[in-house]
């Protein structure tokens, strides 16, 4: 379906665009990995490593034991990372190449889609905007989650097949319905938020065919859907669980609809006034703030969207009249389908916005203000499905509406995108990140600690084959996971579980993981940490304080060490070396590739304890 007539000019143009796409993405990947580092990806890398070395636990368990929930895509990208690990080593960059592959195929599919159903001009212009998009899309296109970013591939695949069905053969080729169902079923298993794209397909189908549920094609679609969703069905039987369609560890419909209808107006305003423009994540240029650039980019998109919508206003009204059929019972003639191809592209972002506003999902409250929590693009992850359409719309607008104004809008968007992507690239850092590890048993231990409540000691036997270094990493995560799971219990309950379930030689690492749970920035958490430490004997308290020390670095503030020293005064002085060692670990891990800043922080340390910090730095750098 997709591989057709790629020889000649079309194939040459696409090949050149692919090369340019890869040059920009690889330049960002190899020079700005510190801006893209996301520990949750390492969970997927560990799956790949397990496959290579022989799984310690059944692969299905990687969908069972999770922070909140892991979709089927987690397992898929873990499997797909295996050849990259074989080719390039088990590194973080090799893991990132899976996300890059998904974004490359998404890029190609959008080019083929626009080239086939719109025009070559629209396809090329859109490709340029995909190559130089807003920084948010560049960053998210290099993420290997097996969830929100990669779901864009299934969205455009489904849309492509839908257009083939209704534009080329008016629904006569039944095999295409089987293919559409298979894409939809696998997409939903891959990531449950693909439901938005699936609902859009059904909505558009209903608009053009009110009797779709009575058609033979619908049952063929359902057969294809069952085939695509078969990994989820197999998971039910293999793992004997009933939570394939959990979202965030809750029942499937629990977050599907918003619980408080009164906040819909404020959520709508926030989406269009704050969340969407802020999600573009442009950095400041000269004396212009990044937020201003993001809003200007958003304004240009709105101009293109409104211009295209105005030109297709009658077609959009026809779509909404078709959608209102269950209420009005007025059947609207919406043929030929080709007359509505632009209107449907315009309708998708509106449909996405409606689904988001009515859902129980929210853009997080500015977590990116504290990079110790997570990086900026993660907080805006629910905006990812809209980004490809925001990039494609101006291209269709420019190709459809002739004149200097539409070209100015396009080139302004392209120029801002070029500027935003160049700001991500840092050539002095080229090659700096090639040794970063692409897996982590700490995060596996964390998941096990969170989810395994029955016969934990028995389950831990699976991990006896780990090397001592990796086992220590695993038990640190395990301690953190158990303590987090029991956070509402008495502190002594954590100690009891450690005593009853964990092997003695690895308990110190579990206590270190427990200490690393608490954030001294919160007075309440710091007091809880001090209370927990007071319950431990001297040997265990040392490890607990080393873990707590990893949270005592306030690297985003000018008075870095002064704040740390204020906290240390509330801890017995004999435990300060362990806190400083933990602080050093954090410095080494976070700033492994920034020697200048590491040295600056070391110079601010009390000389009496500097050696402990340096020891910790070495451990932290080795752990990354």
Coordinates of N, CA and C in Angstrom, one line a residue, residues 485-614:
X485 N 5.5 1.8 48.4 CA 4.3 1.1 48.5 C 3.7 1.1 49.9
X486 N 4.6 1.2 50.9 CA 4.1 1.2 52.3 C 4.1 2.6 52.9
X487 N 4.2 3.6 52.0 CA 4.3 5.0 52.5 C 3.2 5.4 53.4
X488 N 2.0 4.8 53.3 CA 0.9 5.2 54.2 C 0.9 4.3 55.5
X489 N 1.8 3.4 55.6 CA 1.9 2.5 56.8 C 2.8 3.1 57.8
X490 N 2.9 2.4 58.9 CA 3.9 2.8 59.9 C 5.3 2.6 59.3
X491 N 6.3 3.5 59.7 CA 7.6 3.3 59.2 C 8.2 2.0 59.6
X492 N 7.8 1.5 60.7 CA 8.4 0.2 61.2 C 8.0 -1.0 60.3
X493 N 6.9 -0.8 59.5 CA 6.4 -1.9 58.6 C 7.4 -2.1 57.5
X494 N 8.1 -1.0 57.0 CA 9.1 -1.1 56.0 C 10.3 -1.9 56.6
X495 N 10.7 -1.6 57.8 CA 11.8 -2.3 58.4 C 11.5 -3.8 58.5
X496 N 10.2 -4.1 58.9 CA 9.8 -5.5 59.1 C 9.8 -6.3 57.7
X497 N 9.4 -5.6 56.6 CA 9.5 -6.3 55.3 C 10.9 -6.5 54.9
X498 N 11.8 -5.5 55.1 CA 13.2 -5.7 54.8 C 13.8 -6.9 55.6
X499 N 13.4 -6.9 56.9 CA 14.0 -8.0 57.7 C 13.5 -9.4 57.3
X500 N 12.2 -9.5 56.9 CA 11.7 -10.8 56.6 C 11.9 -11.3 55.2
X501 N 12.1 -10.4 54.3 CA 12.1 -10.8 52.9 C 13.4 -10.7 52.2
X502 N 14.3 -9.8 52.7 CA 15.5 -9.5 51.9 C 16.7 -10.2 52.4
X503 N 17.6 -10.7 51.5 CA 18.8 -11.4 52.0 C 19.7 -10.4 52.8
X504 N 20.4 -10.8 53.8 CA 21.1 -9.9 54.7 C 22.2 -9.1 54.0
X505 N 22.9 -9.7 53.0 CA 24.0 -9.0 52.4 C 23.6 -7.9 51.5
X506 N 22.3 -7.8 51.1 CA 21.8 -6.8 50.2 C 20.8 -5.8 50.9
X507 N 20.6 -6.0 52.2 CA 19.7 -5.1 52.9 C 20.3 -3.6 52.9
X508 N 21.6 -3.5 53.1 CA 22.2 -2.1 53.1 C 21.7 -1.3 51.8
X509 N 21.7 -2.0 50.7 CA 21.3 -1.3 49.5 C 19.9 -0.9 49.5
X510 N 19.1 -1.7 50.1 CA 17.6 -1.4 50.2 C 17.4 -0.2 51.1
X511 N 18.2 -0.1 52.2 CA 18.1 1.1 53.0 C 18.5 2.3 52.3
X512 N 19.5 2.2 51.5 CA 20.0 3.3 50.7 C 18.9 3.8 49.7
X513 N 18.2 2.8 49.1 CA 17.1 3.2 48.2 C 16.0 3.8 49.0
X514 N 15.7 3.4 50.2 CA 14.7 4.0 51.0 C 15.0 5.4 51.4
X515 N 16.2 5.7 51.8 CA 16.6 7.0 52.1 C 16.5 8.0 50.9
X516 N 16.7 7.4 49.7 CA 16.7 8.3 48.5 C 15.3 8.6 48.1
X517 N 14.3 8.1 48.8 CA 12.9 8.5 48.4 C 12.5 9.9 48.9
X518 N 13.1 10.4 49.9 CA 12.6 11.6 50.5 C 13.3 12.8 50.0
X519 N 12.5 13.8 49.7 CA 13.0 15.1 49.2 C 13.1 16.1 50.3
X520 N 14.4 16.5 50.6 CA 14.6 17.5 51.7 C 13.9 18.9 51.4
X521 N 13.5 19.1 50.1 CA 12.9 20.3 49.8 C 11.5 20.5 50.5
X522 N 11.0 19.3 50.8 CA 9.7 19.3 51.6 C 10.0 19.1 53.0
X523 N 9.6 20.0 53.9 CA 9.9 19.9 55.3 C 9.2 18.7 55.9
X524 N 8.0 18.4 55.4 CA 7.3 17.2 55.9 C 8.1 15.9 55.6
X525 N 8.5 15.8 54.3 CA 9.3 14.6 53.9 C 10.6 14.5 54.7
X526 N 11.3 15.6 54.9 CA 12.6 15.6 55.6 C 12.4 15.2 57.0
X527 N 11.3 15.6 57.7 CA 11.0 15.2 59.0 C 10.7 13.7 59.1
X528 N 10.0 13.2 58.1 CA 9.7 11.8 58.0 C 11.0 11.0 57.8
X529 N 11.9 11.5 57.0 CA 13.2 10.8 56.8 C 14.0 10.8 58.1
X530 N 14.0 11.8 58.8 CA 14.7 11.8 60.1 C 14.1 10.9 61.1
X531 N 12.8 10.8 61.1 CA 12.1 9.8 62.0 C 12.4 8.4 61.6
X532 N 12.4 8.1 60.2 CA 12.7 6.8 59.8 C 14.2 6.4 60.2
X533 N 15.1 7.4 60.0 CA 16.5 7.1 60.4 C 16.6 6.8 61.9
X534 N 15.8 7.4 62.7 CA 15.9 7.2 64.1 C 15.5 5.8 64.6
X535 N 14.8 5.1 63.7 CA 14.3 3.8 64.0 C 15.4 2.7 63.7
X536 N 16.4 3.1 63.0 CA 17.4 2.2 62.5 C 18.6 2.1 63.4
X537 N 19.3 0.9 63.4 CA 20.5 0.8 64.1 C 21.6 1.6 63.4
X538 N 22.8 1.7 64.0 CA 23.8 2.6 63.5 C 24.2 2.2 62.0
X539 N 24.5 0.9 61.8 CA 25.0 0.4 60.5 C 24.0 0.8 59.4
X540 N 22.7 0.5 59.6 CA 21.7 0.7 58.6 C 21.4 2.2 58.4
X541 N 21.6 2.9 59.5 CA 21.3 4.4 59.4 C 22.4 5.0 58.5
X542 N 23.6 4.5 58.4 CA 24.6 5.0 57.6 C 24.2 5.0 56.1
X543 N 23.6 3.8 55.7 CA 23.2 3.6 54.3 C 22.0 4.5 54.0
X544 N 21.1 4.6 55.0 CA 19.9 5.4 54.8 C 20.3 6.8 54.5
X545 N 21.2 7.3 55.3 CA 21.7 8.7 55.1 C 22.4 8.9 53.8
X546 N 23.1 7.9 53.4 CA 23.8 8.0 52.1 C 22.7 8.2 50.9
X547 N 21.6 7.4 51.1 CA 20.5 7.6 50.1 C 19.9 8.9 50.2
X548 N 19.7 9.4 51.4 CA 19.1 10.7 51.6 C 20.0 11.8 51.1
X549 N 21.3 11.6 51.2 CA 22.2 12.6 50.7 C 22.1 12.8 49.2
X550 N 21.6 11.8 48.5 CA 21.5 12.0 47.0 C 20.4 13.0 46.7
X551 N 19.5 13.3 47.6 CA 18.5 14.3 47.4 C 18.8 15.7 48.0
X552 N 20.1 15.8 48.5 CA 20.5 17.1 49.1 C 21.2 18.1 48.2
X553 N 21.2 17.8 46.9 CA 21.8 18.7 45.9 C 20.8 19.6 45.3
X554 N 20.9 20.9 45.5 CA 19.9 21.9 45.0 C 20.6 22.7 43.9
X555 N 20.8 22.0 42.7 CA 21.8 22.5 41.7 C 21.2 23.6 40.9
X556 N 19.9 23.8 41.0 CA 19.2 24.9 40.2 C 19.2 26.2 41.0
X557 N 19.8 26.2 42.2 CA 19.8 27.4 43.0 C 21.2 28.0 43.1
X558 N 21.3 29.3 43.4 CA 22.6 29.9 43.5 C 23.3 29.5 44.7
X559 N 22.6 29.3 45.8 CA 23.2 28.9 47.1 C 23.2 27.4 47.3
X560 N 23.8 26.7 46.3 CA 23.8 25.3 46.3 C 24.1 24.6 47.6
X561 N 25.4 24.8 48.1 CA 25.9 24.1 49.2 C 25.4 24.7 50.5
X562 N 25.0 26.0 50.5 CA 24.5 26.5 51.8 C 23.2 25.9 52.2
X563 N 22.4 25.6 51.3 CA 21.1 24.9 51.6 C 21.4 23.5 52.1
X564 N 22.3 22.8 51.5 CA 22.7 21.5 51.9 C 23.3 21.5 53.3
X565 N 24.1 22.5 53.6 CA 24.7 22.6 54.9 C 23.7 22.9 56.0
X566 N 22.7 23.6 55.7 CA 21.6 23.9 56.6 C 20.9 22.6 57.0
X567 N 20.7 21.8 56.0 CA 20.0 20.5 56.3 C 20.9 19.6 57.1
X568 N 22.2 19.6 56.8 CA 23.1 18.7 57.6 C 23.2 19.0 59.0
X569 N 23.0 20.3 59.4 CA 23.0 20.7 60.8 C 21.9 20.0 61.6
X570 N 20.9 19.4 60.9 CA 19.8 18.8 61.6 C 20.1 17.3 61.7
X571 N 21.2 16.8 61.3 CA 21.6 15.4 61.3 C 22.9 15.3 62.1
X572 N 23.0 14.2 62.9 CA 24.2 14.0 63.7 C 25.4 14.1 62.8
X573 N 26.5 14.7 63.3 CA 27.6 15.0 62.5 C 28.4 13.7 62.1
X574 N 28.3 12.7 62.9 CA 29.0 11.4 62.5 C 28.4 10.8 61.2
X575 N 27.2 11.2 60.8 CA 26.6 10.7 59.6 C 26.9 11.6 58.4
X576 N 27.5 12.7 58.6 CA 27.7 13.7 57.5 C 28.5 13.1 56.3
X577 N 29.6 12.3 56.6 CA 30.4 11.7 55.5 C 29.5 10.9 54.6
X578 N 28.5 10.2 55.1 CA 27.6 9.4 54.3 C 26.7 10.3 53.5
X579 N 26.2 11.3 54.1 CA 25.4 12.3 53.3 C 26.2 12.9 52.2
X580 N 27.4 13.3 52.5 CA 28.2 13.9 51.4 C 28.6 12.9 50.3
X581 N 28.7 11.6 50.7 CA 29.0 10.6 49.7 C 27.8 10.5 48.8
X582 N 26.6 10.5 49.4 CA 25.3 10.5 48.6 C 25.2 11.7 47.7
X583 N 25.6 12.9 48.2 CA 25.5 14.1 47.4 C 26.5 14.0 46.2
X584 N 27.7 13.4 46.5 CA 28.6 13.2 45.4 C 28.1 12.3 44.3
X585 N 27.4 11.3 44.7 CA 26.8 10.3 43.8 C 25.9 11.1 42.9
X586 N 25.0 11.9 43.4 CA 24.1 12.7 42.7 C 24.8 13.6 41.7
X587 N 25.8 14.3 42.2 CA 26.6 15.2 41.3 C 27.2 14.4 40.1
X588 N 27.8 13.3 40.5 CA 28.5 12.5 39.4 C 27.5 11.9 38.4
X589 N 26.3 11.5 38.8 CA 25.3 11.0 37.9 C 24.7 12.1 37.1
X590 N 24.3 13.2 37.7 CA 23.6 14.3 37.0 C 24.6 15.1 36.0
X591 N 25.8 15.2 36.5 CA 26.8 16.1 35.7 C 28.0 15.3 35.3
X592 N 27.8 14.0 34.9 CA 28.8 13.2 34.4 C 29.6 13.8 33.2
X593 N 28.8 14.5 32.4 CA 29.4 15.1 31.2 C 29.6 16.6 31.3
X594 N 29.7 17.1 32.5 CA 29.9 18.6 32.7 C 31.0 18.7 33.8
X595 N 32.2 18.5 33.4 CA 33.3 18.6 34.4 C 33.4 20.0 35.0
X596 N 33.2 21.0 34.2 CA 33.3 22.4 34.8 C 32.4 22.6 35.9
X597 N 31.1 22.2 35.8 CA 30.2 22.4 36.8 C 30.4 21.4 38.0
X598 N 30.9 20.2 37.7 CA 31.3 19.3 38.8 C 32.4 19.9 39.7
X599 N 33.4 20.5 39.0 CA 34.5 21.1 39.8 C 34.0 22.3 40.6
X600 N 33.1 23.1 40.0 CA 32.5 24.2 40.7 C 31.8 23.8 42.0
X601 N 31.0 22.7 41.9 CA 30.3 22.2 43.1 C 31.3 21.7 44.1
X602 N 32.3 21.0 43.6 CA 33.3 20.4 44.6 C 34.0 21.5 45.3
X603 N 34.3 22.6 44.6 CA 35.0 23.8 45.3 C 34.1 24.4 46.4
X604 N 32.8 24.2 46.3 CA 31.9 24.8 47.3 C 31.8 23.9 48.5
X605 N 32.3 22.7 48.4 CA 32.1 21.7 49.5 C 33.1 22.0 50.6
X606 N 32.7 21.9 51.9 CA 33.6 22.0 53.0 C 34.8 21.0 52.8
X607 N 36.0 21.6 52.8 CA 37.2 20.8 52.5 C 37.3 19.5 53.4
X608 N 36.8 19.6 54.6 CA 36.9 18.4 55.5 C 36.1 17.2 54.9
X609 N 35.1 17.5 54.1 CA 34.2 16.4 53.6 C 34.4 16.2 52.1
X610 N 35.3 16.9 51.4 CA 35.4 16.9 50.0 C 35.8 15.5 49.5
X611 N 36.6 14.8 50.2 CA 37.0 13.5 49.7 C 35.8 12.5 49.6
X612 N 34.8 12.7 50.5 CA 33.7 11.8 50.5 C 32.8 12.1 49.3
X613 N 32.7 13.4 48.9 CA 32.0 13.8 47.8 C 32.6 13.3 46.5
X614 N 33.9 13.4 46.4 CA 34.7 12.9 45.2 C 34.5 11.4 45.1

